[in-house]
PDB file of C-alpha atoms in Angstrom:
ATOM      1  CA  UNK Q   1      87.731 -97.662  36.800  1.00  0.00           C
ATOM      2  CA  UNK Q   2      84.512 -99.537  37.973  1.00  0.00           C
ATOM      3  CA  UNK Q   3      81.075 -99.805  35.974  1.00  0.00           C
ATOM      4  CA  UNK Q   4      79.004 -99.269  38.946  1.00  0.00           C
ATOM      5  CA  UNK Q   5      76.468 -96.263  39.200  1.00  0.00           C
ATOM      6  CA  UNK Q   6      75.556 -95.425  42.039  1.00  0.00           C
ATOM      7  CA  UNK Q   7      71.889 -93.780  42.800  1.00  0.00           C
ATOM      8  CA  UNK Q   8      72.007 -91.044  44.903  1.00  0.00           C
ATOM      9  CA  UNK Q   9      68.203 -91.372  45.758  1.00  0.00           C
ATOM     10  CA  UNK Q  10      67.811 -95.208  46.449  1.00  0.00           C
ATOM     11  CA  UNK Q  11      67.936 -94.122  50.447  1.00  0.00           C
ATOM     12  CA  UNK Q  12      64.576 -92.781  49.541  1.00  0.00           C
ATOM     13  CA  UNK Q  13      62.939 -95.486  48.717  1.00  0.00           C
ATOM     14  CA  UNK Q  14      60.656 -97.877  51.151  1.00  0.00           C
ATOM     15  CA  UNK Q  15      59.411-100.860  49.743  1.00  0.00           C
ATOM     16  CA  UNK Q  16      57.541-101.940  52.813  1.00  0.00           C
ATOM     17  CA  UNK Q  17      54.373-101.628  51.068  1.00  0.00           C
ATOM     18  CA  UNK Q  18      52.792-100.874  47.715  1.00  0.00           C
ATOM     19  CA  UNK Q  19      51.457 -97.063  49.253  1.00  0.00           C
ATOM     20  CA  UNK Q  20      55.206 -96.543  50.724  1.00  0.00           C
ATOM     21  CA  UNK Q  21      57.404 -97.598  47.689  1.00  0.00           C
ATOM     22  CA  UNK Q  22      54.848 -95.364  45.183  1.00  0.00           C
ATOM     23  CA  UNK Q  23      55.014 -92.498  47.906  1.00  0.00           C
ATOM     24  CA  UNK Q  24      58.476 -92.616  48.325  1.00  0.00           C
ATOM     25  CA  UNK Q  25      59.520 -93.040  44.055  1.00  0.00           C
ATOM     26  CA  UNK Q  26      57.798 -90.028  43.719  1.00  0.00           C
ATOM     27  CA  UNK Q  27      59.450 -88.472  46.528  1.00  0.00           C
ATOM     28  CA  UNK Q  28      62.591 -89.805  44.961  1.00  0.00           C
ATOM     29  CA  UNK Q  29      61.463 -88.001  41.644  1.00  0.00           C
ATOM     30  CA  UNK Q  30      61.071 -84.783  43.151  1.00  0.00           C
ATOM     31  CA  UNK Q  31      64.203 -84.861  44.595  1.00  0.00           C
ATOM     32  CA  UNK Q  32      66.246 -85.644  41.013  1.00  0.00           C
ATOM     33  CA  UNK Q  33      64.218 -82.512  39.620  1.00  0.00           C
ATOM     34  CA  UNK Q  34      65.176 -80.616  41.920  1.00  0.00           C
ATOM     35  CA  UNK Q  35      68.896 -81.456  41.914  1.00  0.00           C
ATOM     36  CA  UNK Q  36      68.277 -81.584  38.182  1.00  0.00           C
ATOM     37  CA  UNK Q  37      66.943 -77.302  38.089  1.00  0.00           C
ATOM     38  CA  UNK Q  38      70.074 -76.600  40.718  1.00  0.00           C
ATOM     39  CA  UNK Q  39      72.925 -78.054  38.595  1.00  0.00           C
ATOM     40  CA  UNK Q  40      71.288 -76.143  35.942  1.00  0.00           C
ATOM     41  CA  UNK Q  41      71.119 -73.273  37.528  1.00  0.00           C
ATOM     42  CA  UNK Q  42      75.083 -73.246  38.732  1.00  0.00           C
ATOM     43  CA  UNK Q  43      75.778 -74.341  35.155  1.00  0.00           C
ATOM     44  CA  UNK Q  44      74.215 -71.134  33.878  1.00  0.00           C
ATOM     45  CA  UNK Q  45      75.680 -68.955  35.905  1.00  0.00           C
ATOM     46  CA  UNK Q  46      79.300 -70.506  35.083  1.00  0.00           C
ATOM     47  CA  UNK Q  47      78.368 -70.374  31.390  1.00  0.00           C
ATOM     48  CA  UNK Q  48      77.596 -66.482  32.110  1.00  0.00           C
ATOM     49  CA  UNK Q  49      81.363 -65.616  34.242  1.00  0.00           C
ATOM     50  CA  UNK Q  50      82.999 -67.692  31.118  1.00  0.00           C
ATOM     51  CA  UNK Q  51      81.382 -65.109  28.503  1.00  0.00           C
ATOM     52  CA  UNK Q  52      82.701 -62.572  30.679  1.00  0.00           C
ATOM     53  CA  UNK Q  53      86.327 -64.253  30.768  1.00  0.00           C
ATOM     54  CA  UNK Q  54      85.773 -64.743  26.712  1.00  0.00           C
ATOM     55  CA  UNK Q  55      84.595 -60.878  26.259  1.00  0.00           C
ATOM     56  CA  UNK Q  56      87.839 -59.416  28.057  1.00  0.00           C
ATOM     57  CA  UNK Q  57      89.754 -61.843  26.042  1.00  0.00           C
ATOM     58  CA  UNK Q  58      90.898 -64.461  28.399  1.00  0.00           C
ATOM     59  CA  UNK Q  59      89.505 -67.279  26.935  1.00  0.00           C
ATOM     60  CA  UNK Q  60      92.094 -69.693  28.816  1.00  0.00           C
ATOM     61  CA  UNK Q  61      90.048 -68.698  31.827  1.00  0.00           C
ATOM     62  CA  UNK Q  62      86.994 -69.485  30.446  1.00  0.00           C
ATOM     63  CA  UNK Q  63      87.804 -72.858  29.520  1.00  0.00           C
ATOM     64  CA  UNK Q  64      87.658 -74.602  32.810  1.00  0.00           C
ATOM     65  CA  UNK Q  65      84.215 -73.028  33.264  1.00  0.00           C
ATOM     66  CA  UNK Q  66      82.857 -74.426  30.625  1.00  0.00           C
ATOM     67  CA  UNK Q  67      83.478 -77.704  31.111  1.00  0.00           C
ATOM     68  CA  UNK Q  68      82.600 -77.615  34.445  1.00  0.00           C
ATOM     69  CA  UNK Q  69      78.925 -76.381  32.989  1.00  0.00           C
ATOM     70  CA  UNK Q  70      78.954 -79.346  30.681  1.00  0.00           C
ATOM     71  CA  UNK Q  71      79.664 -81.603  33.612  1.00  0.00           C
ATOM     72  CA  UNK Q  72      77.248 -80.069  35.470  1.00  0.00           C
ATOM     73  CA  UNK Q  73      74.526 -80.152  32.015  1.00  0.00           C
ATOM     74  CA  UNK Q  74      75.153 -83.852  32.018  1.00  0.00           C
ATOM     75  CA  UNK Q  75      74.430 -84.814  35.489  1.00  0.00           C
ATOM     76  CA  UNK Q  76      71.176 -82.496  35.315  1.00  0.00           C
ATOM     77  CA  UNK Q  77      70.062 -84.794  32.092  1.00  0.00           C
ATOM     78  CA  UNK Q  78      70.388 -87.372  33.773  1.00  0.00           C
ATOM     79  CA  UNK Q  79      68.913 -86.677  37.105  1.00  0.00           C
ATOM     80  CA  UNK Q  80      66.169 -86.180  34.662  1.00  0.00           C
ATOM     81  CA  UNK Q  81      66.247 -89.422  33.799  1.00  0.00           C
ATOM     82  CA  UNK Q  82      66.474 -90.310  36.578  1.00  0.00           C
ATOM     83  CA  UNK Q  83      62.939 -89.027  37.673  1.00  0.00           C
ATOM     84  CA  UNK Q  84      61.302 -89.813  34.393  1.00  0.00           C
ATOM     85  CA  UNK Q  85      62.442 -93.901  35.797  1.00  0.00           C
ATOM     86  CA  UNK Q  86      60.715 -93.237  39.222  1.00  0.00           C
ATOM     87  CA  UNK Q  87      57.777 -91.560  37.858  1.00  0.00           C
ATOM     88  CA  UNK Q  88      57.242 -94.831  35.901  1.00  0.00           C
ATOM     89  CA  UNK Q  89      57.131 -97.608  38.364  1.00  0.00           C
TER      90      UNK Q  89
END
Protein backbone atom coordinates (compact mmCIF):
# COMPACT_ATOMS: atom_id res chain seq x y z
CA UNK A 1 0.00 0.00 0.00
CA UNK A 2 1.73 3.36 -0.97
CA UNK A 3 1.99 6.63 1.31
CA UNK A 4 1.27 8.92 -1.45
CA UNK A 5 -1.81 11.38 -1.36
CA UNK A 6 -2.80 12.50 -4.08
CA UNK A 7 -4.57 16.16 -4.45
CA UNK A 8 -7.39 16.14 -6.44
CA UNK A 9 -7.21 20.01 -6.98
CA UNK A 10 -3.42 20.58 -7.79
CA UNK A 11 -4.67 20.76 -11.74
CA UNK A 12 -6.07 23.99 -10.49
CA UNK A 13 -3.37 25.63 -9.64
CA UNK A 14 -1.15 28.19 -11.97
CA UNK A 15 1.85 29.40 -10.58
CA UNK A 16 2.74 31.56 -13.52
CA UNK A 17 2.42 34.55 -11.50
CA UNK A 18 1.77 35.82 -7.99
CA UNK A 19 -2.14 37.16 -9.25
CA UNK A 20 -2.62 33.54 -11.02
CA UNK A 21 -1.37 31.12 -8.23
CA UNK A 22 -3.56 33.39 -5.42
CA UNK A 23 -6.54 33.36 -8.03
CA UNK A 24 -6.35 29.96 -8.75
CA UNK A 25 -5.71 28.57 -4.61
CA UNK A 26 -8.75 30.16 -4.00
CA UNK A 27 -10.38 28.70 -6.87
CA UNK A 28 -8.89 25.48 -5.64
CA UNK A 29 -10.58 26.27 -2.17
CA UNK A 30 -13.87 26.69 -3.50
CA UNK A 31 -13.77 23.69 -5.21
CA UNK A 32 -12.78 21.38 -1.85
CA UNK A 33 -15.90 23.18 -0.16
CA UNK A 34 -17.87 22.37 -2.46
CA UNK A 35 -16.93 18.69 -2.81
CA UNK A 36 -16.65 18.99 0.96
CA UNK A 37 -20.96 20.18 1.34
CA UNK A 38 -21.69 17.26 -1.52
CA UNK A 39 -20.07 14.29 0.29
CA UNK A 40 -21.91 15.63 3.15
CA UNK A 41 -24.85 15.85 1.70
CA UNK A 42 -24.82 12.00 0.17
CA UNK A 43 -23.55 11.04 3.62
CA UNK A 44 -26.74 12.39 5.16
CA UNK A 45 -28.96 11.03 3.10
CA UNK A 46 -27.28 7.41 3.55
CA UNK A 47 -27.27 8.02 7.31
CA UNK A 48 -31.21 8.73 6.82
CA UNK A 49 -32.07 5.13 4.41
CA UNK A 50 -29.81 3.30 7.29
CA UNK A 51 -32.32 4.61 10.14
CA UNK A 52 -34.92 3.40 7.96
CA UNK A 53 -33.14 -0.15 7.50
CA UNK A 54 -32.49 0.07 11.56
CA UNK A 55 -36.36 1.09 12.27
CA UNK A 56 -37.81 -2.04 10.26
CA UNK A 57 -35.25 -4.04 12.00
CA UNK A 58 -32.70 -4.90 9.45
CA UNK A 59 -29.86 -3.55 10.91
CA UNK A 60 -27.46 -5.89 8.72
CA UNK A 61 -28.65 -3.63 5.94
CA UNK A 62 -27.88 -0.68 7.54
CA UNK A 63 -24.45 -1.46 8.26
CA UNK A 64 -22.86 -0.98 4.92
CA UNK A 65 -24.54 2.44 4.83
CA UNK A 66 -23.07 3.61 7.52
CA UNK A 67 -19.80 3.13 6.85
CA UNK A 68 -20.06 4.29 3.61
CA UNK A 69 -21.33 7.79 5.42
CA UNK A 70 -18.27 7.65 7.60
CA UNK A 71 -16.12 7.26 4.53
CA UNK A 72 -17.80 9.78 2.95
CA UNK A 73 -17.64 12.20 6.62
CA UNK A 74 -13.93 11.69 6.41
CA UNK A 75 -13.14 12.74 2.98
CA UNK A 76 -15.54 15.89 3.52
CA UNK A 77 -13.13 16.80 6.73
CA UNK A 78 -10.62 16.70 4.93
CA UNK A 79 -11.50 18.43 1.77
CA UNK A 80 -11.97 20.94 4.45
CA UNK A 81 -8.69 20.89 5.17
CA UNK A 82 -7.92 20.92 2.35
CA UNK A 83 -9.34 24.50 1.62
CA UNK A 84 -8.46 25.87 4.99
CA UNK A 85 -4.41 24.98 3.33
CA UNK A 86 -5.27 26.97 0.09
CA UNK A 87 -6.96 29.73 1.77
CA UNK A 88 -3.63 30.20 3.63
CA UNK A 89 -0.96 30.61 1.08
Amino acid sequence: MSNTVTNPYAHLIDSSSKATFRASTQEAAEQARKDAREREEQAAALRSDAQGWIEKGSAEIAEPLLREAAALEEDAEKRRQAAAAYESV
